[in-house]
Amino acid sequence: SWRHWSVDMYVLPKLITLAPDGSYVPSPLLAGEPVLAGEGIDDSGDPFSVTYAFDPDAVWNDGSPITCADVEFTWQATLNTTGTLSTVGYDTIESIAEGDEAGSCVLTFAEPFAAWADLFGSHGTYVLKADAFTSEDIGQASGFDQRHQGG
């Protein structure tokens, strides 16, 4: 249980990180600031959404790109893993899908969520490599693809 606090949160990629002054900043995975839209942001009448644009140089240790599929898998793993510490915020996401622009990812929420920057980043969460797992219940030993062990 201590692996998360002593290793994972420091080495796994995040969408948003915390600057020394406590402000939220885009991580090196992103090509710029996330774009907020919809309810609570504008008068479009659309649901609240956050769009991330991935930096094309953002890759996993094997050279494969970090993509929206990884963010979507992380969302599902957070919701479906036995013993997940918290699903707060993740449970208000309605969908995660590729955006209109290549390399973008749109998170659409059921309602505005003020702490959106804490999801998939910030101080204690991260993005998981989707194809490193065989199940969305990553708490089960069978959920980890052994081909990626040690890599």
PDB file of C-alpha atoms in Angstrom:
ATOM      1  CA  SER A   1       0.000   0.000   0.000  1.00  0.00           C
ATOM      2  CA  TRP A   2       2.958   2.342   0.463  1.00  0.00           C
ATOM      3  CA  ARG A   3       4.170   1.902  -3.128  1.00  0.00           C
ATOM      4  CA  HIS A   4       1.753   4.596  -4.295  1.00  0.00           C
ATOM      5  CA  TRP A   5       3.085   7.146  -1.799  1.00  0.00           C
ATOM      6  CA  SER A   6       6.763   6.236  -2.120  1.00  0.00           C
ATOM      7  CA  VAL A   7       7.122   5.506  -5.856  1.00  0.00           C
ATOM      8  CA  ASP A   8       4.102   5.691  -8.175  1.00  0.00           C
ATOM      9  CA  MET A   9       3.039   9.276  -7.535  1.00  0.00           C
ATOM     10  CA  TYR A  10       6.586  10.447  -8.285  1.00  0.00           C
ATOM     11  CA  VAL A  11       7.348   8.463 -11.435  1.00  0.00           C
ATOM     12  CA  LEU A  12       4.080   7.821 -13.274  1.00  0.00           C
ATOM     13  CA  PRO A  13       2.932  10.493 -15.746  1.00  0.00           C
ATOM     14  CA  LYS A  14       0.340  13.086 -14.803  1.00  0.00           C
ATOM     15  CA  LEU A  15      -1.750  15.470 -16.880  1.00  0.00           C
ATOM     16  CA  ILE A  16      -1.435  18.321 -14.390  1.00  0.00           C
ATOM     17  CA  THR A  17       1.284  18.892 -11.812  1.00  0.00           C
ATOM     18  CA  LEU A  18       1.703  21.246  -8.895  1.00  0.00           C
ATOM     19  CA  ALA A  19       4.245  24.057  -9.135  1.00  0.00           C
ATOM     20  CA  PRO A  20       6.294  24.943  -6.029  1.00  0.00           C
ATOM     21  CA  ASP A  21       3.865  27.791  -5.321  1.00  0.00           C
ATOM     22  CA  GLY A  22       0.922  25.341  -5.274  1.00  0.00           C
ATOM     23  CA  SER A  23      -0.530  26.376  -8.622  1.00  0.00           C
ATOM     24  CA  TYR A  24      -1.668  23.830 -11.191  1.00  0.00           C
ATOM     25  CA  VAL A  25       0.444  23.631 -14.351  1.00  0.00           C
ATOM     26  CA  PRO A  26       0.316  21.380 -17.425  1.00  0.00           C
ATOM     27  CA  SER A  27       2.720  18.472 -17.204  1.00  0.00           C
ATOM     28  CA  PRO A  28       5.267  17.684 -19.924  1.00  0.00           C
ATOM     29  CA  LEU A  29       2.653  15.275 -21.372  1.00  0.00           C
ATOM     30  CA  LEU A  30       0.658  18.235 -22.639  1.00  0.00           C
ATOM     31  CA  ALA A  31       1.191  20.646 -25.509  1.00  0.00           C
ATOM     32  CA  GLY A  32      -0.353  23.512 -23.542  1.00  0.00           C
ATOM     33  CA  GLU A  33      -3.038  24.522 -21.086  1.00  0.00           C
ATOM     34  CA  PRO A  34      -6.200  22.393 -20.928  1.00  0.00           C
ATOM     35  CA  VAL A  35      -9.287  24.035 -22.420  1.00  0.00           C
ATOM     36  CA  LEU A  36     -12.394  24.260 -20.238  1.00  0.00           C
ATOM     37  CA  ALA A  37     -15.818  24.617 -21.836  1.00  0.00           C
ATOM     38  CA  GLY A  38     -19.526  24.177 -21.200  1.00  0.00           C
ATOM     39  CA  GLU A  39     -21.613  24.593 -18.064  1.00  0.00           C
ATOM     40  CA  GLY A  40     -19.991  26.901 -15.555  1.00  0.00           C
ATOM     41  CA  ILE A  41     -17.537  28.222 -18.165  1.00  0.00           C
ATOM     42  CA  ASP A  42     -19.568  29.598 -21.064  1.00  0.00           C
ATOM     43  CA  ASP A  43     -23.157  30.037 -22.256  1.00  0.00           C
ATOM     44  CA  SER A  44     -23.069  27.220 -24.826  1.00  0.00           C
ATOM     45  CA  GLY A  45     -25.458  24.983 -22.902  1.00  0.00           C
ATOM     46  CA  ASP A  46     -23.016  22.085 -23.315  1.00  0.00           C
ATOM     47  CA  PRO A  47     -21.935  19.923 -20.371  1.00  0.00           C
ATOM     48  CA  PHE A  48     -18.732  20.859 -18.530  1.00  0.00           C
ATOM     49  CA  SER A  49     -15.683  19.499 -20.361  1.00  0.00           C
ATOM     50  CA  VAL A  50     -11.904  19.606 -20.222  1.00  0.00           C
ATOM     51  CA  THR A  51      -9.843  19.110 -23.387  1.00  0.00           C
ATOM     52  CA  TYR A  52      -6.199  18.094 -23.139  1.00  0.00           C
ATOM     53  CA  ALA A  53      -3.803  18.210 -26.100  1.00  0.00           C
ATOM     54  CA  PHE A  54      -0.966  15.700 -25.803  1.00  0.00           C
ATOM     55  CA  ASP A  55       2.566  16.674 -26.736  1.00  0.00           C
ATOM     56  CA  PRO A  56       3.582  14.358 -29.623  1.00  0.00           C
ATOM     57  CA  ASP A  57       6.825  13.641 -27.736  1.00  0.00           C
ATOM     58  CA  ALA A  58       4.936  12.252 -24.708  1.00  0.00           C
ATOM     59  CA  VAL A  59       5.721   8.543 -24.816  1.00  0.00           C
ATOM     60  CA  TRP A  60       5.894   5.537 -22.534  1.00  0.00           C
ATOM     61  CA  ASN A  61       9.215   3.854 -21.726  1.00  0.00           C
ATOM     62  CA  ASP A  62       8.831   1.599 -24.777  1.00  0.00           C
ATOM     63  CA  GLY A  63       8.392   4.582 -27.114  1.00  0.00           C
ATOM     64  CA  SER A  64       4.639   4.154 -27.645  1.00  0.00           C
ATOM     65  CA  PRO A  65       2.630   7.396 -27.405  1.00  0.00           C
ATOM     66  CA  ILE A  66       0.649   8.334 -24.320  1.00  0.00           C
ATOM     67  CA  THR A  67      -2.904   8.750 -25.588  1.00  0.00           C
ATOM     68  CA  CYS A  68      -6.511   9.347 -24.692  1.00  0.00           C
ATOM     69  CA  ALA A  69      -6.948   5.553 -24.494  1.00  0.00           C
ATOM     70  CA  ASP A  70      -4.575   5.558 -21.511  1.00  0.00           C
ATOM     71  CA  VAL A  71      -6.603   8.298 -19.794  1.00  0.00           C
ATOM     72  CA  GLU A  72      -9.838   6.409 -20.481  1.00  0.00           C
ATOM     73  CA  PHE A  73      -8.357   3.170 -19.123  1.00  0.00           C
ATOM     74  CA  THR A  74      -7.140   4.973 -15.989  1.00  0.00           C
ATOM     75  CA  TRP A  75     -10.646   6.361 -15.459  1.00  0.00           C
ATOM     76  CA  GLN A  76     -12.215   2.904 -15.764  1.00  0.00           C
ATOM     77  CA  ALA A  77      -9.530   1.330 -13.569  1.00  0.00           C
ATOM     78  CA  THR A  78     -10.163   3.945 -10.892  1.00  0.00           C
ATOM     79  CA  LEU A  79     -13.864   3.159 -10.926  1.00  0.00           C
ATOM     80  CA  ASN A  80     -13.533  -0.634 -11.243  1.00  0.00           C
ATOM     81  CA  THR A  81     -10.542  -1.597  -9.111  1.00  0.00           C
ATOM     82  CA  THR A  82     -11.353  -3.406  -5.891  1.00  0.00           C
ATOM     83  CA  GLY A  83     -10.179  -1.247  -2.999  1.00  0.00           C
ATOM     84  CA  THR A  84      -9.789   2.042  -4.874  1.00  0.00           C
ATOM     85  CA  LEU A  85      -9.226   4.691  -2.207  1.00  0.00           C
ATOM     86  CA  SER A  86     -11.474   7.293  -3.817  1.00  0.00           C
ATOM     87  CA  THR A  87     -13.558   7.719  -6.934  1.00  0.00           C
ATOM     88  CA  VAL A  88     -14.471  11.337  -6.162  1.00  0.00           C
ATOM     89  CA  GLY A  89     -14.571  13.294  -9.409  1.00  0.00           C
ATOM     90  CA  TYR A  90     -13.965  10.236 -11.538  1.00  0.00           C
ATOM     91  CA  ASP A  91     -17.558   9.235 -10.818  1.00  0.00           C
ATOM     92  CA  THR A  92     -18.815  12.508 -12.347  1.00  0.00           C
ATOM     93  CA  ILE A  93     -17.105  11.905 -15.693  1.00  0.00           C
ATOM     94  CA  GLU A  94     -19.626  10.810 -18.313  1.00  0.00           C
ATOM     95  CA  SER A  95     -17.202  10.096 -21.140  1.00  0.00           C
ATOM     96  CA  ILE A  96     -13.602  10.313 -22.268  1.00  0.00           C
ATOM     97  CA  ALA A  97     -13.010  10.418 -26.009  1.00  0.00           C
ATOM     98  CA  GLU A  98     -10.544  11.528 -28.654  1.00  0.00           C
ATOM     99  CA  GLY A  99     -11.060  15.185 -29.499  1.00  0.00           C
ATOM    100  CA  ASP A 100     -11.487  16.779 -32.907  1.00  0.00           C
ATOM    101  CA  GLU A 101      -7.794  17.694 -33.035  1.00  0.00           C
ATOM    102  CA  ALA A 102      -5.240  14.903 -33.424  1.00  0.00           C
ATOM    103  CA  GLY A 103      -3.711  13.996 -30.079  1.00  0.00           C
ATOM    104  CA  SER A 104      -6.454  15.594 -27.999  1.00  0.00           C
ATOM    105  CA  CYS A 105      -8.634  14.058 -25.327  1.00  0.00           C
ATOM    106  CA  VAL A 106     -11.988  15.381 -24.101  1.00  0.00           C
ATOM    107  CA  LEU A 107     -13.349  14.618 -20.650  1.00  0.00           C
ATOM    108  CA  THR A 108     -17.071  15.344 -20.394  1.00  0.00           C
ATOM    109  CA  PHE A 109     -18.613  15.614 -16.940  1.00  0.00           C
ATOM    110  CA  ALA A 110     -22.189  15.147 -15.714  1.00  0.00           C
ATOM    111  CA  GLU A 111     -21.825  18.450 -13.842  1.00  0.00           C
ATOM    112  CA  PRO A 112     -19.154  21.088 -13.308  1.00  0.00           C
ATOM    113  CA  PHE A 113     -16.340  19.691 -11.160  1.00  0.00           C
ATOM    114  CA  ALA A 114     -14.131  22.352  -9.581  1.00  0.00           C
ATOM    115  CA  ALA A 115     -11.292  19.960  -8.722  1.00  0.00           C
ATOM    116  CA  TRP A 116     -10.924  18.651 -12.300  1.00  0.00           C
ATOM    117  CA  ALA A 117      -7.151  19.338 -12.225  1.00  0.00           C
ATOM    118  CA  ASP A 118      -6.714  16.813  -9.413  1.00  0.00           C
ATOM    119  CA  LEU A 119      -7.900  13.995 -11.679  1.00  0.00           C
ATOM    120  CA  PHE A 120      -5.122  12.154 -13.556  1.00  0.00           C
ATOM    121  CA  GLY A 121      -2.513  14.377 -11.966  1.00  0.00           C
ATOM    122  CA  SER A 122      -1.840  16.946  -9.323  1.00  0.00           C
ATOM    123  CA  HIS A 123      -0.382  15.539  -6.137  1.00  0.00           C
ATOM    124  CA  GLY A 124      -1.502  11.938  -5.960  1.00  0.00           C
ATOM    125  CA  THR A 125      -2.975  10.499  -9.144  1.00  0.00           C
ATOM    126  CA  TYR A 126      -1.545   9.680 -12.550  1.00  0.00           C
ATOM    127  CA  VAL A 127      -2.135   8.087 -15.934  1.00  0.00           C
ATOM    128  CA  LEU A 128      -1.689   4.347 -16.426  1.00  0.00           C
ATOM    129  CA  LYS A 129      -0.542   2.616 -19.602  1.00  0.00           C
ATOM    130  CA  ALA A 130      -3.671   0.864 -20.862  1.00  0.00           C
ATOM    131  CA  ASP A 131      -1.951  -1.998 -22.658  1.00  0.00           C
ATOM    132  CA  ALA A 132       0.107  -2.884 -19.575  1.00  0.00           C
ATOM    133  CA  PHE A 133      -3.028  -4.368 -17.996  1.00  0.00           C
ATOM    134  CA  THR A 134      -5.392  -7.170 -18.906  1.00  0.00           C
ATOM    135  CA  SER A 135      -8.222  -6.005 -16.640  1.00  0.00           C
ATOM    136  CA  GLU A 136      -9.701  -2.744 -15.387  1.00  0.00           C
ATOM    137  CA  ASP A 137      -9.468  -4.196 -11.865  1.00  0.00           C
ATOM    138  CA  ILE A 138      -5.768  -3.462 -11.487  1.00  0.00           C
ATOM    139  CA  GLY A 139      -5.827  -4.547  -7.847  1.00  0.00           C
ATOM    140  CA  GLN A 140      -5.963  -8.167  -9.005  1.00  0.00           C
ATOM    141  CA  ALA A 141      -2.653  -9.861  -9.824  1.00  0.00           C
ATOM    142  CA  SER A 142      -4.193 -11.128 -13.053  1.00  0.00           C
ATOM    143  CA  GLY A 143      -4.913  -7.527 -14.115  1.00  0.00           C
ATOM    144  CA  PHE A 144      -1.250  -6.751 -14.832  1.00  0.00           C
ATOM    145  CA  ASP A 145       0.259  -7.872 -18.121  1.00  0.00           C
ATOM    146  CA  GLN A 146       3.498  -9.610 -17.102  1.00  0.00           C
ATOM    147  CA  ARG A 147       5.184  -8.614 -20.384  1.00  0.00           C
ATOM    148  CA  HIS A 148       5.544  -5.100 -18.983  1.00  0.00           C
ATOM    149  CA  GLN A 149       6.995  -6.092 -15.629  1.00  0.00           C
ATOM    150  CA  GLY A 150      10.287  -4.382 -14.993  1.00  0.00           C
ATOM    151  CA  GLY A 151       9.912  -2.200 -18.086  1.00  0.00           C
TER     152      GLY A 151
END
